[in-house]
């Protein structure tokens, strides 16, 4: 967003126009308000972003904030931000962006200093803070490197950084040193001026690599909302000197499922657990929340939190099979109807005889993709039947199952 566009969106006439069309389809608005007096495309984009923000960032919607598209796409949801459970007197947010995390920290700290190198985005941040009645945030248009190299004040209780994982051309990057700011170069400065450091990494980032890169790592938090990994948070505390892999690191899984908040904790690195024999005739198949597969902790979930549930997993990244059902399991549960060896020709005959023409396909620890399975079985997506492909006893199998929850 340019300075001129920001200025247009702050005009009373434009804000009144947005307010009057909050529920209008943005495309319809653009088609019916094409005049020389207003930039219909600019207003249409704000309407679209506000409508999307109603769920992801409800505070922004309620205050009718100005929401630049790129900053919105890169921002945390307010729900995800709420899992950053750190509080104190002073916080330094090195990468403000849209400011969702900044606003969360403003509720947890007496004072927040936020940095945003883009001067227009910094000004938008100040404007939005005023709209939301937030007065304890100071925003500076500086890079993290510039601010920390010149800083001479008291230590911050928390320094937070959510580095951009795109280069100057907008291409995705994966190495820590390729992010903006460069986390590896910046870490000594953050540790010098922060009592604690909180780093948000891509949910795809490898946990073992994180532990290797950050020697003073205290704990890691994986946030999963609606069975979708949203954030990986790395918490570094100056009071402890962690040396991976001999020191134990806390691994926390924060889940939001069907409106409920669930929390699970394990030591990291996770010890390997031997699998017991699968039930001879399992009745139920369990698939844990995606966070447990991200952290490879599904076996530990079953042994630590469901020790009385008889059964076994076919693979640490596979499924759990049992003759009984657990009501509080954090994931999906199916009732098994039939189990067949995966032999496409015989399975096609079986599908024809049972009049199954469509089904939901699911696979774990299986050499074929869902697309390949569909092609081999000649079956469409949909219906109420689940066909689950996995490895049992060293051979490929297909399981027909009914989803319980």
CSV table of C-alpha atoms in Angstrom, one decimal:
chain,number,residue,atom,x,y,z
A,1,UNK,CA,0.0,0.0,0.0
A,2,UNK,CA,1.3,3.4,-0.9
A,3,UNK,CA,1.3,6.6,1.3
A,4,UNK,CA,-1.3,8.1,-1.1
A,5,UNK,CA,-3.6,5.0,-0.8
A,6,UNK,CA,-3.3,5.1,3.0
A,7,UNK,CA,-4.3,8.8,3.0
A,8,UNK,CA,-7.3,8.1,0.9
A,9,UNK,CA,-8.5,5.3,3.2
A,10,UNK,CA,-8.3,7.7,6.2
A,11,UNK,CA,-10.7,10.2,4.7
A,12,UNK,CA,-14.1,10.5,6.5
A,13,UNK,CA,-16.0,10.1,3.2
A,14,UNK,CA,-14.2,6.9,2.3
A,15,UNK,CA,-14.5,5.5,5.9
A,16,UNK,CA,-18.3,6.2,5.8
A,17,UNK,CA,-18.5,4.5,2.4
A,18,UNK,CA,-16.7,1.4,3.8
A,19,UNK,CA,-19.0,1.4,6.8
A,20,UNK,CA,-22.1,1.5,4.6
A,21,UNK,CA,-20.9,-1.4,2.5
A,22,UNK,CA,-19.3,-3.8,5.0
A,23,UNK,CA,-21.6,-6.6,3.9
A,24,UNK,CA,-21.5,-5.8,0.2
A,25,UNK,CA,-19.7,-8.2,-2.1
A,26,UNK,CA,-16.4,-6.5,-3.0
A,27,UNK,CA,-16.7,-7.4,-6.7
A,28,UNK,CA,-20.2,-6.0,-6.8
A,29,UNK,CA,-19.0,-2.8,-5.1
A,30,UNK,CA,-16.2,-2.3,-7.6
A,31,UNK,CA,-18.7,-2.7,-10.5
A,32,UNK,CA,-21.3,-0.3,-9.1
A,33,UNK,CA,-19.0,2.4,-7.7
A,34,UNK,CA,-16.7,3.1,-10.6
A,35,UNK,CA,-16.3,6.9,-10.5
A,36,UNK,CA,-13.5,9.4,-10.8
A,37,UNK,CA,-14.2,10.6,-7.2
A,38,UNK,CA,-13.1,7.4,-5.5
A,39,UNK,CA,-10.7,4.5,-6.1
A,40,UNK,CA,-13.2,1.7,-6.3
A,41,UNK,CA,-10.5,-1.0,-6.5
A,42,UNK,CA,-8.8,0.3,-3.4
A,43,UNK,CA,-12.1,0.5,-1.4
A,44,UNK,CA,-13.2,-2.9,-2.8
A,45,UNK,CA,-9.9,-4.4,-1.5
A,46,UNK,CA,-10.4,-3.0,1.9
A,47,UNK,CA,-13.9,-4.4,2.0
A,48,UNK,CA,-12.6,-7.8,1.1
A,49,UNK,CA,-9.8,-7.7,3.7
A,50,UNK,CA,-12.2,-6.5,6.4
A,51,UNK,CA,-14.7,-9.2,5.6
A,52,UNK,CA,-11.9,-11.8,5.8
A,53,UNK,CA,-10.6,-10.3,9.0
A,54,UNK,CA,-14.0,-10.7,10.8
A,55,UNK,CA,-12.9,-14.3,11.7
A,56,UNK,CA,-9.1,-14.2,11.6
A,57,UNK,CA,-8.6,-10.7,13.2
A,58,UNK,CA,-12.0,-9.7,14.8
A,59,UNK,CA,-10.5,-6.7,16.6
A,60,UNK,CA,-9.4,-5.2,13.3
A,61,UNK,CA,-12.8,-5.7,11.9
A,62,UNK,CA,-14.6,-4.2,14.9
A,63,UNK,CA,-12.4,-1.1,14.8
A,64,UNK,CA,-12.6,-0.9,11.0
A,65,UNK,CA,-8.8,-0.9,10.7
A,66,UNK,CA,-6.9,-0.3,7.5
A,67,UNK,CA,-5.7,-3.7,6.4
A,68,UNK,CA,-3.0,-4.0,3.6
A,69,UNK,CA,-3.4,-7.2,1.7
A,70,UNK,CA,0.2,-8.5,1.9
A,71,UNK,CA,0.5,-7.7,5.6
A,72,UNK,CA,-2.8,-9.5,6.3
A,73,UNK,CA,-1.7,-12.6,4.5
A,74,UNK,CA,1.5,-12.8,6.5
A,75,UNK,CA,-0.1,-12.1,9.9
A,76,UNK,CA,-1.1,-14.5,12.7
A,77,UNK,CA,-4.7,-14.9,13.6
A,78,UNK,CA,-5.7,-13.4,16.9
A,79,UNK,CA,-6.4,-16.8,18.2
A,80,UNK,CA,-2.9,-18.1,17.3
A,81,UNK,CA,-1.4,-14.9,18.8
A,82,UNK,CA,-3.1,-15.6,22.1
A,83,UNK,CA,-0.9,-18.7,22.7
A,84,UNK,CA,2.2,-16.5,23.1
A,85,UNK,CA,1.8,-16.7,26.9
A,86,UNK,CA,4.6,-14.4,28.0
A,87,UNK,CA,4.1,-11.3,30.2
A,88,UNK,CA,6.2,-8.6,31.9
A,89,UNK,CA,7.0,-4.9,31.9
A,90,UNK,CA,8.7,-4.2,28.6
A,91,UNK,CA,8.5,-6.1,25.2
A,92,UNK,CA,10.3,-5.5,22.0
A,93,UNK,CA,8.6,-6.7,18.8
A,94,UNK,CA,11.2,-6.7,16.1
A,95,UNK,CA,8.8,-7.5,13.2
A,96,UNK,CA,5.5,-5.8,13.6
A,97,UNK,CA,3.9,-6.2,10.2
A,98,UNK,CA,0.1,-5.9,10.5
A,99,UNK,CA,0.6,-5.9,14.3
A,100,UNK,CA,-1.6,-8.8,15.5
A,101,UNK,CA,1.1,-10.1,17.8
A,102,UNK,CA,2.0,-6.6,18.8
A,103,UNK,CA,-1.5,-6.0,20.0
A,104,UNK,CA,-1.5,-9.3,21.9
A,105,UNK,CA,1.7,-8.2,23.7
A,106,UNK,CA,0.2,-4.8,24.5
A,107,UNK,CA,-2.2,-6.7,26.7
A,108,UNK,CA,0.5,-8.7,28.4
A,109,UNK,CA,3.2,-5.9,28.9
A,110,UNK,CA,3.1,-2.4,30.3
A,111,UNK,CA,5.1,-1.1,27.3
A,112,UNK,CA,5.7,-2.5,23.8
A,113,UNK,CA,8.2,-1.1,21.3
A,114,UNK,CA,7.4,-2.4,17.8
A,115,UNK,CA,9.6,-2.1,14.7
A,116,UNK,CA,8.4,-1.9,11.1
A,117,UNK,CA,10.9,-0.9,8.4
A,118,UNK,CA,8.2,-0.1,5.9
A,119,UNK,CA,7.3,3.5,6.8
A,120,UNK,CA,3.8,3.3,5.3
A,121,UNK,CA,3.1,0.1,7.2
A,122,UNK,CA,4.5,1.7,10.4
A,123,UNK,CA,2.1,4.7,10.0
A,124,UNK,CA,-0.8,2.3,9.3
A,125,UNK,CA,0.1,0.5,12.5
A,126,UNK,CA,0.0,3.8,14.5
A,127,UNK,CA,-3.4,4.7,13.0
A,128,UNK,CA,-4.9,1.2,13.7
A,129,UNK,CA,-3.6,1.3,17.3
A,130,UNK,CA,-5.5,4.6,17.8
A,131,UNK,CA,-8.7,3.1,16.3
A,132,UNK,CA,-8.4,0.2,18.8
A,133,UNK,CA,-7.6,2.4,21.8
A,134,UNK,CA,-4.1,1.0,22.4
A,135,UNK,CA,-1.8,3.6,23.9
A,136,UNK,CA,1.1,1.5,25.3
A,137,UNK,CA,2.8,0.7,21.9
A,138,UNK,CA,5.5,2.8,20.4
A,139,UNK,CA,6.2,2.1,16.7
A,140,UNK,CA,9.5,2.9,15.0
A,141,UNK,CA,10.2,2.6,11.3
A,142,UNK,CA,13.5,0.8,11.7
A,143,UNK,CA,15.0,-2.5,10.9
A,144,UNK,CA,15.8,-4.9,13.8
A,145,UNK,CA,19.5,-4.7,13.0
A,146,UNK,CA,19.5,-0.9,13.1
A,147,UNK,CA,17.6,-0.7,16.4
A,148,UNK,CA,19.6,-3.3,18.3
A,149,UNK,CA,23.0,-2.1,17.2
A,150,UNK,CA,22.2,1.4,18.5
A,151,UNK,CA,20.2,0.4,21.6
A,152,UNK,CA,21.6,1.4,25.0
A,153,UNK,CA,18.7,1.2,27.4
A,154,UNK,CA,17.5,-1.4,29.9
A,155,UNK,CA,17.0,-5.0,29.0
A,156,UNK,CA,13.6,-6.1,27.7
A,157,UNK,CA,11.6,-8.8,29.4
A,158,UNK,CA,10.9,-10.2,26.0
A,159,UNK,CA,12.2,-9.8,22.5
A,160,UNK,CA,9.9,-11.3,19.9
A,161,UNK,CA,10.7,-11.9,16.2
A,162,UNK,CA,8.7,-13.3,13.4
A,163,UNK,CA,11.1,-13.2,10.4
A,164,UNK,CA,9.8,-12.9,6.9
A,165,UNK,CA,10.3,-16.1,5.0
A,166,UNK,CA,10.4,-14.4,1.6
A,167,UNK,CA,13.3,-12.7,-0.2
A,168,UNK,CA,13.3,-9.3,-1.9
A,169,UNK,CA,11.6,-10.9,-4.9
A,170,UNK,CA,8.9,-12.5,-2.9
A,171,UNK,CA,10.3,-16.0,-3.3
A,172,UNK,CA,9.9,-18.3,-0.3
A,173,UNK,CA,13.1,-19.1,1.7
A,174,UNK,CA,13.7,-21.8,4.2
A,175,UNK,CA,17.1,-21.3,5.8
A,176,UNK,CA,17.2,-19.2,8.9
A,177,UNK,CA,20.1,-17.1,7.5
A,178,UNK,CA,18.0,-16.3,4.4
A,179,UNK,CA,15.0,-14.9,6.5
A,180,UNK,CA,14.5,-11.2,7.1
A,181,UNK,CA,15.9,-10.4,9.6
A,182,UNK,CA,18.7,-13.0,9.6
A,183,UNK,CA,18.0,-14.9,12.8
A,184,UNK,CA,21.5,-16.4,13.2
A,185,UNK,CA,23.2,-13.0,12.9
A,186,UNK,CA,20.7,-11.3,15.1
A,187,UNK,CA,20.5,-13.8,17.9
A,188,UNK,CA,23.6,-12.5,19.9
A,189,UNK,CA,22.1,-9.0,19.9
A,190,UNK,CA,18.7,-10.4,21.0
A,191,UNK,CA,20.3,-12.4,23.9
A,192,UNK,CA,22.3,-9.3,24.9
A,193,UNK,CA,19.2,-7.1,25.3
A,194,UNK,CA,16.4,-9.6,26.0
A,195,UNK,CA,15.8,-11.6,29.2
A,196,UNK,CA,13.8,-13.9,27.1
A,197,UNK,CA,13.6,-14.4,23.3
A,198,UNK,CA,10.6,-15.7,21.4
A,199,UNK,CA,11.0,-16.7,17.8
A,200,UNK,CA,8.1,-17.7,15.5
A,201,UNK,CA,9.2,-20.1,12.8
A,202,UNK,CA,7.4,-21.8,9.9
A,203,UNK,CA,5.3,-24.7,11.1
A,204,UNK,CA,7.2,-26.8,8.5
A,205,UNK,CA,10.5,-26.1,10.2
A,206,UNK,CA,12.3,-29.2,11.6
A,207,UNK,CA,12.3,-29.4,15.4
A,208,UNK,CA,15.7,-31.1,15.6
A,209,UNK,CA,17.2,-28.4,13.4
A,210,UNK,CA,15.7,-25.7,15.7
A,211,UNK,CA,17.2,-27.4,18.7
A,212,UNK,CA,20.6,-27.6,16.9
A,213,UNK,CA,20.5,-24.0,15.8
A,214,UNK,CA,19.5,-22.4,19.2
A,215,UNK,CA,21.7,-23.8,21.9
A,216,UNK,CA,19.9,-21.9,24.7
A,217,UNK,CA,16.5,-23.3,23.7
A,218,UNK,CA,14.2,-23.6,26.7
A,219,UNK,CA,11.0,-25.0,25.1
A,220,UNK,CA,9.2,-25.3,21.8
A,221,UNK,CA,5.4,-24.8,21.2
A,222,UNK,CA,3.5,-26.1,18.3
A,223,UNK,CA,0.1,-24.4,17.8
A,224,UNK,CA,-2.6,-26.3,15.9
A,225,UNK,CA,-6.0,-24.8,15.2
A,226,UNK,CA,-8.6,-26.9,13.5
A,227,UNK,CA,-6.2,-29.7,12.8
A,228,UNK,CA,-3.9,-27.3,11.0
A,229,UNK,CA,-0.4,-26.4,12.3
A,230,UNK,CA,-0.3,-22.7,12.4
A,231,UNK,CA,2.9,-21.8,14.3
A,232,UNK,CA,6.1,-23.1,15.7
A,233,UNK,CA,7.3,-21.0,18.6
A,234,UNK,CA,10.9,-21.2,19.9
A,235,UNK,CA,11.4,-19.9,23.5
A,236,UNK,CA,14.9,-19.0,24.5
A,237,UNK,CA,15.6,-18.1,28.1
A,238,UNK,CA,18.9,-16.5,29.1
A,239,UNK,CA,18.7,-18.0,32.6
A,240,UNK,CA,19.4,-21.5,31.2
A,241,UNK,CA,22.2,-22.8,29.1
A,242,UNK,CA,20.8,-25.7,27.0
A,243,UNK,CA,23.2,-27.9,25.1
A,244,UNK,CA,21.3,-30.1,22.6
A,245,UNK,CA,20.9,-33.1,22.7
A,246,UNK,CA,22.0,-33.9,26.2
A,247,UNK,CA,19.7,-31.4,28.0
A,248,UNK,CA,15.9,-31.9,28.1
A,249,UNK,CA,13.8,-29.4,26.2
A,250,UNK,CA,10.1,-28.9,26.9
A,251,UNK,CA,7.8,-29.6,23.9
A,252,UNK,CA,4.3,-28.2,24.2
A,253,UNK,CA,1.4,-28.8,21.9
A,254,UNK,CA,-1.4,-26.3,22.0
A,255,UNK,CA,-4.5,-27.5,20.2
A,256,UNK,CA,-7.8,-25.9,19.4
A,257,UNK,CA,-10.3,-28.5,18.3
A,258,UNK,CA,-14.1,-28.0,18.0
A,259,UNK,CA,-13.8,-24.9,20.1
A,260,UNK,CA,-11.9,-26.6,23.0
A,261,UNK,CA,-8.3,-25.7,24.0
A,262,UNK,CA,-6.2,-28.8,24.7
A,263,UNK,CA,-2.6,-28.9,25.8
A,264,UNK,CA,0.0,-31.7,25.8
A,265,UNK,CA,3.6,-31.7,27.0
A,266,UNK,CA,6.5,-34.0,26.2
A,267,UNK,CA,10.3,-33.9,26.7
A,268,UNK,CA,12.4,-33.3,23.6
A,269,UNK,CA,14.1,-35.0,22.0
A,270,UNK,CA,11.5,-37.8,22.2
A,271,UNK,CA,12.8,-41.3,23.1
A,272,UNK,CA,11.8,-44.0,20.7
A,273,UNK,CA,9.0,-46.3,21.9
A,274,UNK,CA,8.8,-49.9,20.8
A,275,UNK,CA,5.4,-50.8,19.2
A,276,UNK,CA,3.5,-53.7,20.6
A,277,UNK,CA,1.5,-56.2,18.4
A,278,UNK,CA,-1.6,-54.9,16.7
A,279,UNK,CA,-4.9,-56.2,17.9
A,280,UNK,CA,-5.9,-59.3,15.9
A,281,UNK,CA,-9.3,-57.9,15.0
A,282,UNK,CA,-9.2,-54.1,15.7
A,283,UNK,CA,-12.5,-52.3,15.9
A,284,UNK,CA,-11.3,-48.7,15.9
A,285,UNK,CA,-8.8,-46.7,14.0
A,286,UNK,CA,-7.3,-43.5,15.5
A,287,UNK,CA,-5.7,-40.6,13.7
A,288,UNK,CA,-4.2,-37.9,16.0
A,289,UNK,CA,-4.2,-34.2,15.4
A,290,UNK,CA,-1.7,-33.1,12.9
A,291,UNK,CA,0.5,-31.5,15.6
A,292,UNK,CA,1.4,-35.0,16.9
A,293,UNK,CA,2.6,-36.0,13.5
A,294,UNK,CA,4.5,-32.8,13.1
A,295,UNK,CA,6.3,-33.6,16.4
A,296,UNK,CA,6.4,-37.4,15.8
A,297,UNK,CA,4.8,-37.7,19.2
A,298,UNK,CA,1.7,-39.9,18.4
A,299,UNK,CA,3.1,-43.0,20.3
A,300,UNK,CA,3.9,-40.8,23.3
A,301,UNK,CA,0.4,-39.4,23.2
A,302,UNK,CA,-1.0,-42.9,23.5
A,303,UNK,CA,1.4,-44.1,26.2
A,304,UNK,CA,1.4,-40.9,28.3
A,305,UNK,CA,-2.2,-39.8,28.0
A,306,UNK,CA,-4.1,-43.0,27.2
A,307,UNK,CA,-2.2,-45.7,29.0
A,308,UNK,CA,-5.3,-47.7,29.8
A,309,UNK,CA,-6.4,-47.9,26.1
A,310,UNK,CA,-5.5,-51.3,24.7
A,311,UNK,CA,-4.0,-51.3,21.3
A,312,UNK,CA,-0.9,-50.4,19.2
A,313,UNK,CA,0.3,-48.2,16.4
A,314,UNK,CA,1.3,-49.6,13.1
A,315,UNK,CA,4.0,-46.9,12.7
A,316,UNK,CA,4.9,-43.7,14.7
A,317,UNK,CA,3.6,-41.7,11.7
A,318,UNK,CA,0.7,-44.0,11.1
A,319,UNK,CA,-2.5,-44.9,13.0
A,320,UNK,CA,-3.4,-46.4,16.4
A,321,UNK,CA,-5.6,-49.5,16.4
A,322,UNK,CA,-7.7,-50.6,19.4
A,323,UNK,CA,-10.6,-52.7,20.3
A,324,UNK,CA,-12.0,-49.9,22.5
A,325,UNK,CA,-12.9,-46.3,22.0
A,326,UNK,CA,-11.5,-43.3,23.9
A,327,UNK,CA,-13.9,-40.3,24.1
A,328,UNK,CA,-11.3,-37.6,24.8
A,329,UNK,CA,-8.9,-38.5,22.0
A,330,UNK,CA,-7.5,-35.4,20.2
A,331,UNK,CA,-8.1,-36.5,16.7
A,332,UNK,CA,-10.4,-38.5,14.5
A,333,UNK,CA,-11.8,-41.9,15.2
A,334,UNK,CA,-13.2,-44.5,12.8
A,335,UNK,CA,-15.1,-47.7,13.3
A,336,UNK,CA,-13.5,-50.4,11.2
A,337,UNK,CA,-15.9,-52.3,8.9
A,338,UNK,CA,-13.6,-54.3,6.7
A,339,UNK,CA,-9.9,-54.9,6.1
A,340,UNK,CA,-8.5,-56.0,2.7
A,341,UNK,CA,-5.0,-56.6,1.3
A,342,UNK,CA,-4.3,-53.9,-1.2
A,343,UNK,CA,-4.7,-55.7,-4.5
A,344,UNK,CA,-6.3,-53.3,-6.9
A,345,UNK,CA,-7.9,-55.9,-9.2
A,346,UNK,CA,-9.6,-57.7,-6.3
A,347,UNK,CA,-10.5,-54.4,-4.7
A,348,UNK,CA,-12.2,-53.1,-7.8
A,349,UNK,CA,-14.4,-56.2,-7.8
A,350,UNK,CA,-15.2,-55.8,-4.2
A,351,UNK,CA,-16.1,-52.1,-4.7
A,352,UNK,CA,-18.4,-53.0,-7.5
A,353,UNK,CA,-20.1,-55.7,-5.5
A,354,UNK,CA,-20.7,-53.3,-2.6
A,355,UNK,CA,-21.8,-50.5,-4.9
A,356,UNK,CA,-19.2,-48.1,-3.6
A,357,UNK,CA,-18.5,-45.7,-6.4
A,358,UNK,CA,-17.2,-42.8,-4.3
A,359,UNK,CA,-15.3,-42.5,-1.0
A,360,UNK,CA,-13.0,-40.3,1.1
A,361,UNK,CA,-9.5,-41.6,0.7
A,362,UNK,CA,-6.9,-41.4,3.5
A,363,UNK,CA,-3.3,-42.7,3.5
A,364,UNK,CA,-0.5,-42.9,6.0
A,365,UNK,CA,2.7,-44.9,5.7
A,366,UNK,CA,1.6,-46.0,2.2
A,367,UNK,CA,3.8,-45.9,-0.9
A,368,UNK,CA,1.0,-44.6,-3.2
A,369,UNK,CA,-0.5,-41.1,-3.4
A,370,UNK,CA,-4.2,-40.5,-3.0
A,371,UNK,CA,-4.4,-39.7,-6.7
A,372,UNK,CA,-2.6,-43.0,-7.6
A,373,UNK,CA,-5.0,-44.9,-5.4
A,374,UNK,CA,-8.0,-43.3,-7.0
A,375,UNK,CA,-6.7,-44.2,-10.4
A,376,UNK,CA,-6.0,-47.8,-9.5
A,377,UNK,CA,-9.4,-48.3,-7.7
A,378,UNK,CA,-11.3,-46.1,-10.2
A,379,UNK,CA,-13.2,-44.4,-7.4
A,380,UNK,CA,-14.5,-40.8,-7.0
A,381,UNK,CA,-14.2,-38.4,-4.1
A,382,UNK,CA,-17.2,-38.0,-1.8
A,383,UNK,CA,-19.9,-39.9,0.0
A,384,UNK,CA,-19.8,-41.1,3.6
A,385,UNK,CA,-17.5,-44.1,3.2
A,386,UNK,CA,-13.8,-43.8,4.2
A,387,UNK,CA,-11.2,-46.0,2.5
A,388,UNK,CA,-7.9,-45.8,4.5
A,389,UNK,CA,-4.7,-47.2,3.1
A,390,UNK,CA,-1.8,-48.1,5.3
A,391,UNK,CA,0.8,-50.7,6.1
A,392,UNK,CA,-0.2,-53.6,8.4
A,393,UNK,CA,2.4,-56.2,9.3
A,394,UNK,CA,4.7,-55.2,6.5
A,395,UNK,CA,2.1,-55.4,3.7
A,396,UNK,CA,-0.2,-52.9,2.1
A,397,UNK,CA,-3.9,-52.9,3.2
A,398,UNK,CA,-7.1,-51.0,2.6
A,399,UNK,CA,-9.5,-50.4,5.4
A,400,UNK,CA,-13.2,-49.5,5.0
A,401,UNK,CA,-14.3,-47.5,8.0
A,402,UNK,CA,-17.1,-45.2,9.3
A,403,UNK,CA,-16.1,-41.9,10.8
A,404,UNK,CA,-17.4,-41.6,14.4
A,405,UNK,CA,-15.9,-38.2,15.2
